PDB file of C-alpha atoms in Angstrom:
ATOM      1  CA  MET A   1       0.000   0.000   0.000  1.00 90.00           C
ATOM      2  CA  LYS A   2       1.259   3.457  -0.944  1.00 94.00           C
ATOM      3  CA  TYR A   3       0.421   6.499   1.198  1.00 95.00           C
ATOM      4  CA  LYS A   4       0.790  10.243   1.163  1.00 96.00           C
ATOM      5  CA  LEU A   5       1.366  11.488   4.714  1.00 96.00           C
ATOM      6  CA  VAL A   6       0.584  15.073   5.653  1.00 96.00           C
ATOM      7  CA  HIS A   7       1.421  16.259   9.189  1.00 96.00           C
ATOM      8  CA  LYS A   8       0.575  19.871  10.064  1.00 96.00           C
ATOM      9  CA  THR A   9       1.469  21.422  13.418  1.00 95.00           C
ATOM     10  CA  LYS A  10       0.449  24.976  14.245  1.00 95.00           C
ATOM     11  CA  TYR A  11       1.346  27.082  17.287  1.00 93.00           C
ATOM     12  CA  LYS A  12      -0.305  30.382  18.187  1.00 94.00           C
ATOM     13  CA  TYR A  13       1.337  32.499  20.896  1.00 93.00           C
ATOM     14  CA  ALA A  14      -0.294  35.128  23.100  1.00 91.00           C
ATOM     15  CA  GLN A  15       2.964  37.075  23.115  1.00 90.00           C
ATOM     16  CA  ALA A  16       5.548  37.276  20.349  1.00 91.00           C
ATOM     17  CA  VAL A  17       8.257  34.636  20.463  1.00 91.00           C
ATOM     18  CA  ASN A  18      11.684  36.128  19.815  1.00 89.00           C
ATOM     19  CA  ASN A  19      13.749  32.941  19.613  1.00 90.00           C
ATOM     20  CA  TYR A  20      12.704  29.367  18.933  1.00 92.00           C
ATOM     21  CA  HIS A  21      14.731  26.170  18.541  1.00 94.00           C
ATOM     22  CA  SER A  22      13.110  22.932  17.420  1.00 95.00           C
ATOM     23  CA  LEU A  23      13.969  19.338  16.571  1.00 96.00           C
ATOM     24  CA  LEU A  24      11.615  17.420  14.255  1.00 97.00           C
ATOM     25  CA  CYS A  25      11.326  13.628  14.226  1.00 97.00           C
ATOM     26  CA  LEU A  26       8.788  13.138  11.440  1.00 97.00           C
ATOM     27  CA  THR A  27      10.615  11.386   8.601  1.00 97.00           C
ATOM     28  CA  PRO A  28       9.314   7.824   8.014  1.00 97.00           C
ATOM     29  CA  ARG A  29      12.040   5.196   8.287  1.00 97.00           C
ATOM     30  CA  ASN A  30      13.236   3.034   5.420  1.00 96.00           C
ATOM     31  CA  LEU A  31      12.764  -0.611   6.436  1.00 95.00           C
ATOM     32  CA  PRO A  32      12.578  -4.000   4.695  1.00 93.00           C
ATOM     33  CA  ASN A  33       8.787  -3.620   4.539  1.00 92.00           C
ATOM     34  CA  GLN A  34       8.616   0.171   4.213  1.00 96.00           C
ATOM     35  CA  SER A  35      10.195   2.754   1.911  1.00 96.00           C
ATOM     36  CA  CYS A  36       9.946   6.553   2.004  1.00 96.00           C
ATOM     37  CA  SER A  37      10.457   7.904  -1.507  1.00 91.00           C
ATOM     38  CA  ASN A  38       9.905  11.587  -0.759  1.00 93.00           C
ATOM     39  CA  PHE A  39       9.904  13.849   2.307  1.00 96.00           C
ATOM     40  CA  SER A  40       9.528  17.623   2.431  1.00 97.00           C
ATOM     41  CA  ILE A  41       9.286  20.270   5.170  1.00 97.00           C
ATOM     42  CA  GLN A  42       7.587  23.666   4.956  1.00 97.00           C
ATOM     43  CA  ILE A  43       8.016  26.024   7.918  1.00 97.00           C
ATOM     44  CA  SER A  44       6.416  29.443   8.384  1.00 96.00           C
ATOM     45  CA  PRO A  45       8.096  31.793   9.291  1.00 95.00           C
ATOM     46  CA  GLU A  46      10.866  30.338   7.134  1.00 94.00           C
ATOM     47  CA  PRO A  47      14.088  29.521   9.023  1.00 94.00           C
ATOM     48  CA  SER A  48      17.479  30.409   7.565  1.00 88.00           C
ATOM     49  CA  GLN A  49      18.406  26.717   7.430  1.00 92.00           C
ATOM     50  CA  ILE A  50      17.184  23.238   8.272  1.00 95.00           C
ATOM     51  CA  VAL A  51      19.874  20.801   9.433  1.00 97.00           C
ATOM     52  CA  GLU A  52      19.362  17.072   8.892  1.00 97.00           C
ATOM     53  CA  ARG A  53      20.985  14.456  11.093  1.00 96.00           C
ATOM     54  CA  THR A  54      20.570  10.824  12.171  1.00 97.00           C
ATOM     55  CA  ASP A  55      20.146  10.214  15.897  1.00 96.00           C
ATOM     56  CA  PHE A  56      21.507   7.405  18.091  1.00 95.00           C
ATOM     57  CA  TYR A  57      18.610   5.095  17.201  1.00 96.00           C
ATOM     58  CA  GLY A  58      18.912   5.598  13.459  1.00 97.00           C
ATOM     59  CA  ASN A  59      15.972   8.005  13.216  1.00 98.00           C
ATOM     60  CA  LYS A  60      16.274  10.905  10.790  1.00 97.00           C
ATOM     61  CA  THR A  61      15.730  14.287  12.497  1.00 97.00           C
ATOM     62  CA  HIS A  62      15.731  17.926  11.392  1.00 97.00           C
ATOM     63  CA  TYR A  63      16.810  20.944  13.438  1.00 97.00           C
ATOM     64  CA  PHE A  64      15.811  24.552  12.783  1.00 96.00           C
ATOM     65  CA  SER A  65      15.736  27.837  14.692  1.00 95.00           C
ATOM     66  CA  LEU A  66      13.913  31.172  14.358  1.00 94.00           C
ATOM     67  CA  HIS A  67      15.378  34.453  15.593  1.00 92.00           C
ATOM     68  CA  ALA A  68      12.741  37.012  14.565  1.00 91.00           C
ATOM     69  CA  PRO A  69       9.571  37.860  16.569  1.00 92.00           C
ATOM     70  CA  HIS A  70       6.550  35.801  15.531  1.00 93.00           C
ATOM     71  CA  LYS A  71       3.130  34.966  17.006  1.00 93.00           C
ATOM     72  CA  GLU A  72       2.384  31.945  14.821  1.00 95.00           C
ATOM     73  CA  LEU A  73       4.448  28.962  13.751  1.00 95.00           C
ATOM     74  CA  THR A  74       3.391  26.342  11.214  1.00 96.00           C
ATOM     75  CA  VAL A  75       5.322  23.170  10.414  1.00 97.00           C
ATOM     76  CA  LEU A  76       4.033  21.103   7.492  1.00 97.00           C
ATOM     77  CA  THR A  77       5.670  17.839   6.473  1.00 97.00           C
ATOM     78  CA  THR A  78       4.675  15.688   3.501  1.00 97.00           C
ATOM     79  CA  SER A  79       5.869  12.153   2.775  1.00 97.00           C
ATOM     80  CA  ILE A  80       5.291   9.419   0.223  1.00 97.00           C
ATOM     81  CA  VAL A  81       5.579   5.992   1.860  1.00 97.00           C
ATOM     82  CA  GLU A  82       5.021   2.481   0.584  1.00 96.00           C
ATOM     83  CA  ARG A  83       4.289  -0.420   2.917  1.00 92.00           C
ATOM     84  CA  SER A  84       4.563  -4.058   1.847  1.00 84.00           C
ATOM     85  CA  GLU A  85       2.147  -6.527   3.406  1.00 67.00           C
ATOM     86  CA  ALA A  86       4.149  -9.488   2.082  1.00 46.00           C
ATOM     87  CA  ASN A  87       7.320  -8.398   3.878  1.00 40.00           C
ATOM     88  CA  THR A  88       5.350  -7.574   7.006  1.00 42.00           C
ATOM     89  CA  GLY A  89       4.153 -11.160   7.198  1.00 41.00           C
ATOM     90  CA  THR A  90       7.691 -12.543   7.260  1.00 41.00           C
ATOM     91  CA  LEU A  91       8.846 -10.043   9.871  1.00 43.00           C
ATOM     92  CA  PHE A  92       6.026 -10.837  12.250  1.00 48.00           C
ATOM     93  CA  MET A  93       6.067 -14.633  11.998  1.00 50.00           C
ATOM     94  CA  PRO A  94       5.289 -16.032  15.465  1.00 71.00           C
ATOM     95  CA  SER A  95       8.096 -17.697  17.396  1.00 85.00           C
ATOM     96  CA  ASP A  96       7.817 -20.767  19.649  1.00 90.00           C
ATOM     97  CA  ILE A  97      10.659 -19.806  21.996  1.00 95.00           C
ATOM     98  CA  THR A  98       9.326 -19.791  25.552  1.00 96.00           C
ATOM     99  CA  CYS A  99       9.667 -17.036  28.133  1.00 96.00           C
ATOM    100  CA  SER A 100      12.205 -18.999  30.150  1.00 96.00           C
ATOM    101  CA  ALA A 101      14.281 -19.897  27.076  1.00 96.00           C
ATOM    102  CA  ALA A 102      14.197 -16.322  25.781  1.00 96.00           C
ATOM    103  CA  ARG A 103      15.212 -14.926  29.163  1.00 95.00           C
ATOM    104  CA  HIS A 104      18.070 -17.427  29.427  1.00 94.00           C
ATOM    105  CA  ARG A 105      19.281 -16.423  25.942  1.00 94.00           C
ATOM    106  CA  LEU A 106      19.279 -12.735  26.872  1.00 93.00           C
ATOM    107  CA  VAL A 107      21.197 -13.413  30.080  1.00 91.00           C
ATOM    108  CA  SER A 108      23.727 -15.938  28.752  1.00 93.00           C
ATOM    109  CA  ASP A 109      24.572 -14.224  25.436  1.00 93.00           C
ATOM    110  CA  ARG A 110      26.727 -11.322  26.611  1.00 92.00           C
ATOM    111  CA  SER A 111      26.979  -9.562  23.244  1.00 94.00           C
ATOM    112  CA  LEU A 112      23.224  -9.770  22.727  1.00 94.00           C
ATOM    113  CA  LYS A 113      22.528  -8.425  26.211  1.00 92.00           C
ATOM    114  CA  ILE A 114      24.885  -5.475  25.689  1.00 94.00           C
ATOM    115  CA  ALA A 115      23.203  -4.652  22.362  1.00 94.00           C
ATOM    116  CA  LEU A 116      19.732  -4.718  23.913  1.00 97.00           C
ATOM    117  CA  LEU A 117      20.420  -3.446  27.442  1.00 96.00           C
ATOM    118  CA  GLU A 118      19.041   0.080  26.947  1.00 96.00           C
ATOM    119  CA  TYR A 119      15.710  -1.473  25.916  1.00 98.00           C
ATOM    120  CA  MET A 120      15.633  -3.645  29.041  1.00 97.00           C
ATOM    121  CA  LEU A 121      16.316  -0.994  31.706  1.00 97.00           C
ATOM    122  CA  PRO A 122      14.031   1.769  33.053  1.00 98.00           C
ATOM    123  CA  SER A 123      13.974   4.891  30.857  1.00 97.00           C
ATOM    124  CA  PRO A 124      12.793   8.478  31.460  1.00 96.00           C
ATOM    125  CA  LEU A 125       9.070   7.704  31.000  1.00 97.00           C
ATOM    126  CA  VAL A 126       9.058   3.951  31.673  1.00 97.00           C
ATOM    127  CA  LYS A 127       9.574   2.746  35.223  1.00 96.00           C
ATOM    128  CA  TRP A 128       7.868  -0.017  37.164  1.00 97.00           C
ATOM    129  CA  ASP A 129       7.141  -1.272  40.660  1.00 96.00           C
ATOM    130  CA  GLU A 130       5.444  -4.312  42.147  1.00 97.00           C
ATOM    131  CA  GLU A 131       1.976  -3.067  41.165  1.00 97.00           C
ATOM    132  CA  ILE A 132       2.924  -2.866  37.489  1.00 97.00           C
ATOM    133  CA  VAL A 133       4.694  -6.246  37.701  1.00 97.00           C
ATOM    134  CA  ALA A 134       1.550  -7.735  39.255  1.00 97.00           C
ATOM    135  CA  PHE A 135      -0.587  -6.407  36.405  1.00 98.00           C
ATOM    136  CA  GLY A 136       1.451  -8.306  33.828  1.00 97.00           C
ATOM    137  CA  ARG A 137       2.344 -11.404  35.854  1.00 97.00           C
ATOM    138  CA  ASP A 138      -0.521 -13.627  34.655  1.00 96.00           C
ATOM    139  CA  CYS A 139       0.449 -12.943  31.023  1.00 97.00           C
ATOM    140  CA  PHE A 140       4.057 -14.159  31.344  1.00 97.00           C
ATOM    141  CA  VAL A 141       4.340 -17.888  32.045  1.00 95.00           C
ATOM    142  CA  ASP A 142       7.773 -19.530  31.742  1.00 95.00           C
ATOM    143  CA  GLY A 143       6.629 -22.436  29.556  1.00 95.00           C
ATOM    144  CA  VAL A 144       4.516 -20.342  27.180  1.00 95.00           C
ATOM    145  CA  PRO A 145       5.981 -18.811  23.983  1.00 95.00           C
ATOM    146  CA  LEU A 146       7.120 -15.229  24.593  1.00 96.00           C
ATOM    147  CA  TYR A 147       5.300 -14.072  21.448  1.00 96.00           C
ATOM    148  CA  GLU A 148       2.022 -15.453  22.822  1.00 95.00           C
ATOM    149  CA  CYS A 149       2.672 -13.866  26.230  1.00 96.00           C
ATOM    150  CA  VAL A 150       3.079 -10.424  24.664  1.00 97.00           C
ATOM    151  CA  ARG A 151      -0.113 -10.928  22.662  1.00 96.00           C
ATOM    152  CA  ASN A 152      -1.883 -11.837  25.924  1.00 96.00           C
ATOM    153  CA  LEU A 153      -0.622  -8.643  27.579  1.00 98.00           C
ATOM    154  CA  CYS A 154      -1.785  -6.503  24.654  1.00 97.00           C
ATOM    155  CA  ARG A 155      -5.174  -8.204  24.770  1.00 97.00           C
ATOM    156  CA  LYS A 156      -5.423  -7.517  28.514  1.00 98.00           C
ATOM    157  CA  ILE A 157      -4.644  -3.818  28.056  1.00 97.00           C
ATOM    158  CA  TYR A 158      -7.105  -3.569  25.162  1.00 96.00           C
ATOM    159  CA  THR A 159      -9.834  -5.288  27.198  1.00 97.00           C
ATOM    160  CA  GLU A 160      -9.370  -3.568  30.546  1.00 97.00           C
ATOM    161  CA  PHE A 161      -8.557   0.004  29.480  1.00 97.00           C
ATOM    162  CA  ASP A 162     -10.626   2.702  27.774  1.00 95.00           C
ATOM    163  CA  PHE A 163      -9.225   4.942  25.058  1.00 94.00           C
ATOM    164  CA  VAL A 164      -9.920   8.483  26.327  1.00 93.00           C
ATOM    165  CA  PRO A 165      -8.272  11.367  24.418  1.00 89.00           C
ATOM    166  CA  ASP A 166      -6.964  14.292  26.487  1.00 86.00           C
ATOM    167  CA  PHE A 167      -7.206  12.359  29.759  1.00 89.00           C
ATOM    168  CA  THR A 168      -3.417  12.213  30.023  1.00 90.00           C
ATOM    169  CA  THR A 169      -0.414  14.272  28.959  1.00 88.00           C
ATOM    170  CA  VAL A 170       3.101  13.193  27.999  1.00 85.00           C
ATOM    171  CA  HIS A 171       4.052  13.619  31.668  1.00 88.00           C
ATOM    172  CA  THR A 172       1.302  11.420  33.186  1.00 93.00           C
ATOM    173  CA  PRO A 173       2.960   8.564  35.143  1.00 94.00           C
ATOM    174  CA  ILE A 174       2.178   4.983  34.173  1.00 96.00           C
ATOM    175  CA  LYS A 175       0.873   4.344  37.696  1.00 95.00           C
ATOM    176  CA  GLU A 176      -1.913   6.928  37.158  1.00 96.00           C
ATOM    177  CA  VAL A 177      -2.873   5.317  33.863  1.00 96.00           C
ATOM    178  CA  LEU A 178      -2.977   1.918  35.546  1.00 97.00           C
ATOM    179  CA  ALA A 179      -5.141   3.218  38.378  1.00 96.00           C
ATOM    180  CA  ALA A 180      -7.587   5.057  36.103  1.00 96.00           C
ATOM    181  CA  ARG A 181      -7.735   2.266  33.493  1.00 96.00           C
ATOM    182  CA  LYS A 182      -7.808   4.793  30.640  1.00 95.00           C
ATOM    183  CA  GLY A 183      -5.492   6.768  28.417  1.00 95.00           C
ATOM    184  CA  VAL A 184      -4.232   6.909  24.831  1.00 94.00           C
ATOM    185  CA  CYS A 185      -1.856   4.904  22.625  1.00 95.00           C
ATOM    186  CA  GLN A 186       1.240   6.458  24.192  1.00 95.00           C
ATOM    187  CA  ASP A 187       0.073   5.455  27.689  1.00 96.00           C
ATOM    188  CA  PHE A 188      -0.833   1.901  26.685  1.00 97.00           C
ATOM    189  CA  SER A 189       2.517   1.473  24.935  1.00 97.00           C
ATOM    190  CA  HIS A 190       4.429   2.736  27.975  1.00 98.00           C
ATOM    191  CA  LEU A 191       2.479   0.393  30.259  1.00 98.00           C
ATOM    192  CA  ALA A 192       3.149  -2.582  27.987  1.00 98.00           C
ATOM    193  CA  ILE A 193       6.857  -1.708  27.779  1.00 98.00           C
ATOM    194  CA  ALA A 194       7.100  -1.410  31.571  1.00 98.00           C
ATOM    195  CA  CYS A 195       5.471  -4.811  32.074  1.00 98.00           C
ATOM    196  CA  ILE A 196       7.599  -6.569  29.457  1.00 98.00           C
ATOM    197  CA  ARG A 197      10.880  -5.048  30.640  1.00 98.00           C
ATOM    198  CA  SER A 198      10.031  -5.913  34.238  1.00 97.00           C
ATOM    199  CA  PHE A 199      10.130  -9.602  33.248  1.00 97.00           C
ATOM    200  CA  GLY A 200      13.570  -9.247  31.665  1.00 96.00           C
ATOM    201  CA  PHE A 201      12.812  -8.702  27.972  1.00 97.00           C
ATOM    202  CA  ALA A 202      13.911  -5.988  25.540  1.00 98.00           C
ATOM    203  CA  THR A 203      11.165  -3.668  24.294  1.00 98.00           C
ATOM    204  CA  ARG A 204      11.216  -0.406  22.368  1.00 98.00           C
ATOM    205  CA  TYR A 205       8.684   2.359  21.726  1.00 98.00           C
ATOM    206  CA  VAL A 206       7.590   2.852  18.113  1.00 98.00           C
ATOM    207  CA  SER A 207       6.209   6.166  16.848  1.00 97.00           C
ATOM    208  CA  GLY A 208       4.349   6.486  13.571  1.00 96.00           C
ATOM    209  CA  TYR A 209       0.996   6.770  11.860  1.00 95.00           C
ATOM    210  CA  LEU A 210      -2.103   4.630  11.493  1.00 92.00           C
ATOM    211  CA  GLU A 211      -4.509   4.939   8.593  1.00 89.00           C
ATOM    212  CA  THR A 212      -8.032   5.143  10.034  1.00 83.00           C
ATOM    213  CA  LEU A 213     -11.007   3.815   8.114  1.00 75.00           C
ATOM    214  CA  PRO A 214     -14.264   5.852   8.076  1.00 69.00           C
ATOM    215  CA  PRO A 215     -17.653   4.230   8.769  1.00 65.00           C
ATOM    216  CA  PRO A 216     -19.085   2.341   5.768  1.00 72.00           C
ATOM    217  CA  GLY A 217     -20.475   4.739   3.204  1.00 71.00           C
ATOM    218  CA  ARG A 218     -18.935   7.814   4.846  1.00 70.00           C
ATOM    219  CA  PRO A 219     -16.006   9.842   3.453  1.00 67.00           C
ATOM    220  CA  LYS A 220     -12.831  10.218   5.484  1.00 62.00           C
ATOM    221  CA  LEU A 221     -12.637  13.632   7.168  1.00 57.00           C
ATOM    222  CA  GLN A 222      -9.572  15.766   6.488  1.00 59.00           C
ATOM    223  CA  GLY A 223      -7.159  15.594   9.402  1.00 52.00           C
ATOM    224  CA  SER A 224      -8.957  12.584  10.903  1.00 56.00           C
ATOM    225  CA  ASP A 225      -5.937  10.294  10.943  1.00 73.00           C
ATOM    226  CA  ALA A 226      -3.524  10.477  13.839  1.00 74.00           C
ATOM    227  CA  SER A 227      -0.014  10.004  15.066  1.00 89.00           C
ATOM    228  CA  HIS A 228       0.158   6.610  16.698  1.00 94.00           C
ATOM    229  CA  ALA A 229       2.394   4.598  19.001  1.00 96.00           C
ATOM    230  CA  TRP A 230       2.960   0.894  19.527  1.00 97.00           C
ATOM    231  CA  ILE A 231       5.724  -1.410  20.779  1.00 98.00           C
ATOM    232  CA  SER A 232       8.383  -3.735  19.410  1.00 98.00           C
ATOM    233  CA  VAL A 233       9.680  -6.703  21.413  1.00 97.00           C
ATOM    234  CA  PHE A 234      12.937  -8.548  20.726  1.00 97.00           C
ATOM    235  CA  ILE A 235      12.213 -12.268  20.525  1.00 95.00           C
ATOM    236  CA  PRO A 236      15.293 -14.513  20.109  1.00 93.00           C
ATOM    237  CA  ASP A 237      15.240 -16.609  16.886  1.00 87.00           C
ATOM    238  CA  CYS A 238      12.718 -14.141  15.461  1.00 88.00           C
ATOM    239  CA  GLY A 239      14.030 -10.602  15.973  1.00 93.00           C
ATOM    240  CA  TRP A 240      12.038  -7.440  16.617  1.00 95.00           C
ATOM    241  CA  CYS A 241       8.276  -8.091  16.523  1.00 94.00           C
ATOM    242  CA  ASP A 242       5.713  -5.273  16.627  1.00 95.00           C
ATOM    243  CA  PHE A 243       2.499  -5.277  18.684  1.00 96.00           C
ATOM    244  CA  ASP A 244      -0.242  -2.649  18.990  1.00 96.00           C
ATOM    245  CA  PRO A 245      -1.793  -2.805  22.489  1.00 96.00           C
ATOM    246  CA  THR A 246      -4.193   0.065  21.734  1.00 95.00           C
ATOM    247  CA  ASN A 247      -5.953  -1.941  19.025  1.00 94.00           C
ATOM    248  CA  ASN A 248      -4.900  -5.476  20.032  1.00 94.00           C
ATOM    249  CA  VAL A 249      -3.429  -6.204  16.601  1.00 92.00           C
ATOM    250  CA  VAL A 250      -0.102  -7.072  15.040  1.00 92.00           C
ATOM    251  CA  PRO A 251       0.801  -3.952  13.026  1.00 92.00           C
ATOM    252  CA  GLY A 252       0.403  -4.368   9.278  1.00 89.00           C
ATOM    253  CA  GLU A 253       0.430  -2.231   6.168  1.00 90.00           C
ATOM    254  CA  ARG A 254      -1.729   0.507   7.759  1.00 90.00           C
ATOM    255  CA  HIS A 255       0.925   1.097  10.447  1.00 94.00           C
ATOM    256  CA  ILE A 256       3.650   3.440   9.173  1.00 95.00           C
ATOM    257  CA  VAL A 257       6.868   3.666  11.218  1.00 97.00           C
ATOM    258  CA  THR A 258       8.462   7.063  11.810  1.00 97.00           C
ATOM    259  CA  ALA A 259      10.931   6.386  14.624  1.00 98.00           C
ATOM    260  CA  TRP A 260      11.753   4.261  17.644  1.00 98.00           C
ATOM    261  CA  GLY A 261      13.508   4.684  20.966  1.00 98.00           C
ATOM    262  CA  ARG A 262      13.307   3.724  24.626  1.00 98.00           C
ATOM    263  CA  ASP A 263      10.058   5.668  25.147  1.00 98.00           C
ATOM    264  CA  TYR A 264       8.221   8.748  23.857  1.00 97.00           C
ATOM    265  CA  SER A 265      10.859  11.136  25.203  1.00 96.00           C
ATOM    266  CA  ASP A 266      13.338   9.843  22.609  1.00 97.00           C
ATOM    267  CA  VAL A 267      11.056  10.411  19.603  1.00 97.00           C
ATOM    268  CA  PRO A 268       8.534  13.280  20.048  1.00 95.00           C
ATOM    269  CA  PRO A 269       7.364  14.607  16.644  1.00 94.00           C
ATOM    270  CA  LEU A 270       8.451  18.138  17.615  1.00 93.00           C
ATOM    271  CA  LYS A 271      10.607  19.150  20.540  1.00 92.00           C
ATOM    272  CA  GLY A 272      11.251  22.863  20.979  1.00 86.00           C
ATOM    273  CA  ILE A 273      12.541  25.624  23.229  1.00 85.00           C
ATOM    274  CA  ILE A 274      10.919  29.068  23.097  1.00 81.00           C
ATOM    275  CA  PHE A 275      12.068  32.380  24.503  1.00 78.00           C
ATOM    276  CA  SER A 276       8.852  34.180  25.431  1.00 73.00           C
ATOM    277  CA  TYR A 277       6.086  34.254  28.014  1.00 76.00           C
ATOM    278  CA  GLY A 278       2.327  33.822  28.071  1.00 76.00           C
ATOM    279  CA  LYS A 279       0.084  31.021  26.885  1.00 86.00           C
ATOM    280  CA  HIS A 280       0.003  29.303  23.510  1.00 86.00           C
ATOM    281  CA  THR A 281      -2.338  26.988  21.623  1.00 91.00           C
ATOM    282  CA  LEU A 282      -1.378  23.938  19.600  1.00 89.00           C
ATOM    283  CA  THR A 283      -3.291  22.214  16.811  1.00 91.00           C
ATOM    284  CA  VAL A 284      -2.168  19.097  14.949  1.00 92.00           C
ATOM    285  CA  GLU A 285      -3.730  17.692  11.773  1.00 92.00           C
ATOM    286  CA  VAL A 286      -2.668  14.404  10.245  1.00 93.00           C
ATOM    287  CA  ASP A 287      -3.776  12.833   6.978  1.00 92.00           C
ATOM    288  CA  VAL A 288      -2.796   9.323   5.848  1.00 93.00           C
ATOM    289  CA  ILE A 289      -4.026   9.205   2.262  1.00 91.00           C
ATOM    290  CA  PRO A 290      -3.871   6.014   0.154  1.00 91.00           C
ATOM    291  CA  VAL A 291      -2.288   6.787  -3.224  1.00 88.00           C
TER     292      VAL A 291
END
């Protein structure tokens, strides 16, 4: 499936901003089952330069700064991405390796453990305690395949939690999400990562897009698609396998990968510093358009 991705972010400031520095992480990754053939950025006011770089995790980022007073900022990115369902099927083939065997492999293979360690330890937004461990304990049984255990955890989150937009922010602790039993894709991904890491397995946070389908007979509304988040778990003998706890599915051709890291703090779409005061408003519109 081929898509045109349009991501528009607009800030309005109560008081003029004199200086602004921003880092964008919005370029879709090139993967065995995904290729990005075109990516463009339009910024208003126009910066003097946009600097491209690749971060520690292999994500492509863009830095820009503004040094003239402005009360509005618009960042528009457009991409052409092709996803291959056939390749996705091979990447997400289930593995029979059990939890105990997978854990032993991660502990006994020193080079593998060193390569994956950052995805096994607590990170800025993913920490756990006994309550979080208890939530995931019934999903992880030593003699059961690790792949099946992760699917069980995703199913549990999907079943027991409600998707409630605007209930949380990027700073809401996982413990609050667990107590309230509601949140958004970012929260459910962080909870799943915390549970899986707590049992000794490597898990990373995946940021991207999901094409949404309108009700039968209804046209898709402009801007109705959304940024999305899911997880990827390293399963020995199989590699990195993606899971979407928000929708209880294995990501397919409608899931488009932008970036990955330890948690959301590594891969926010826009991360900026402003030199001003007063309130501001933020609007984000996303379109995932089949080509």
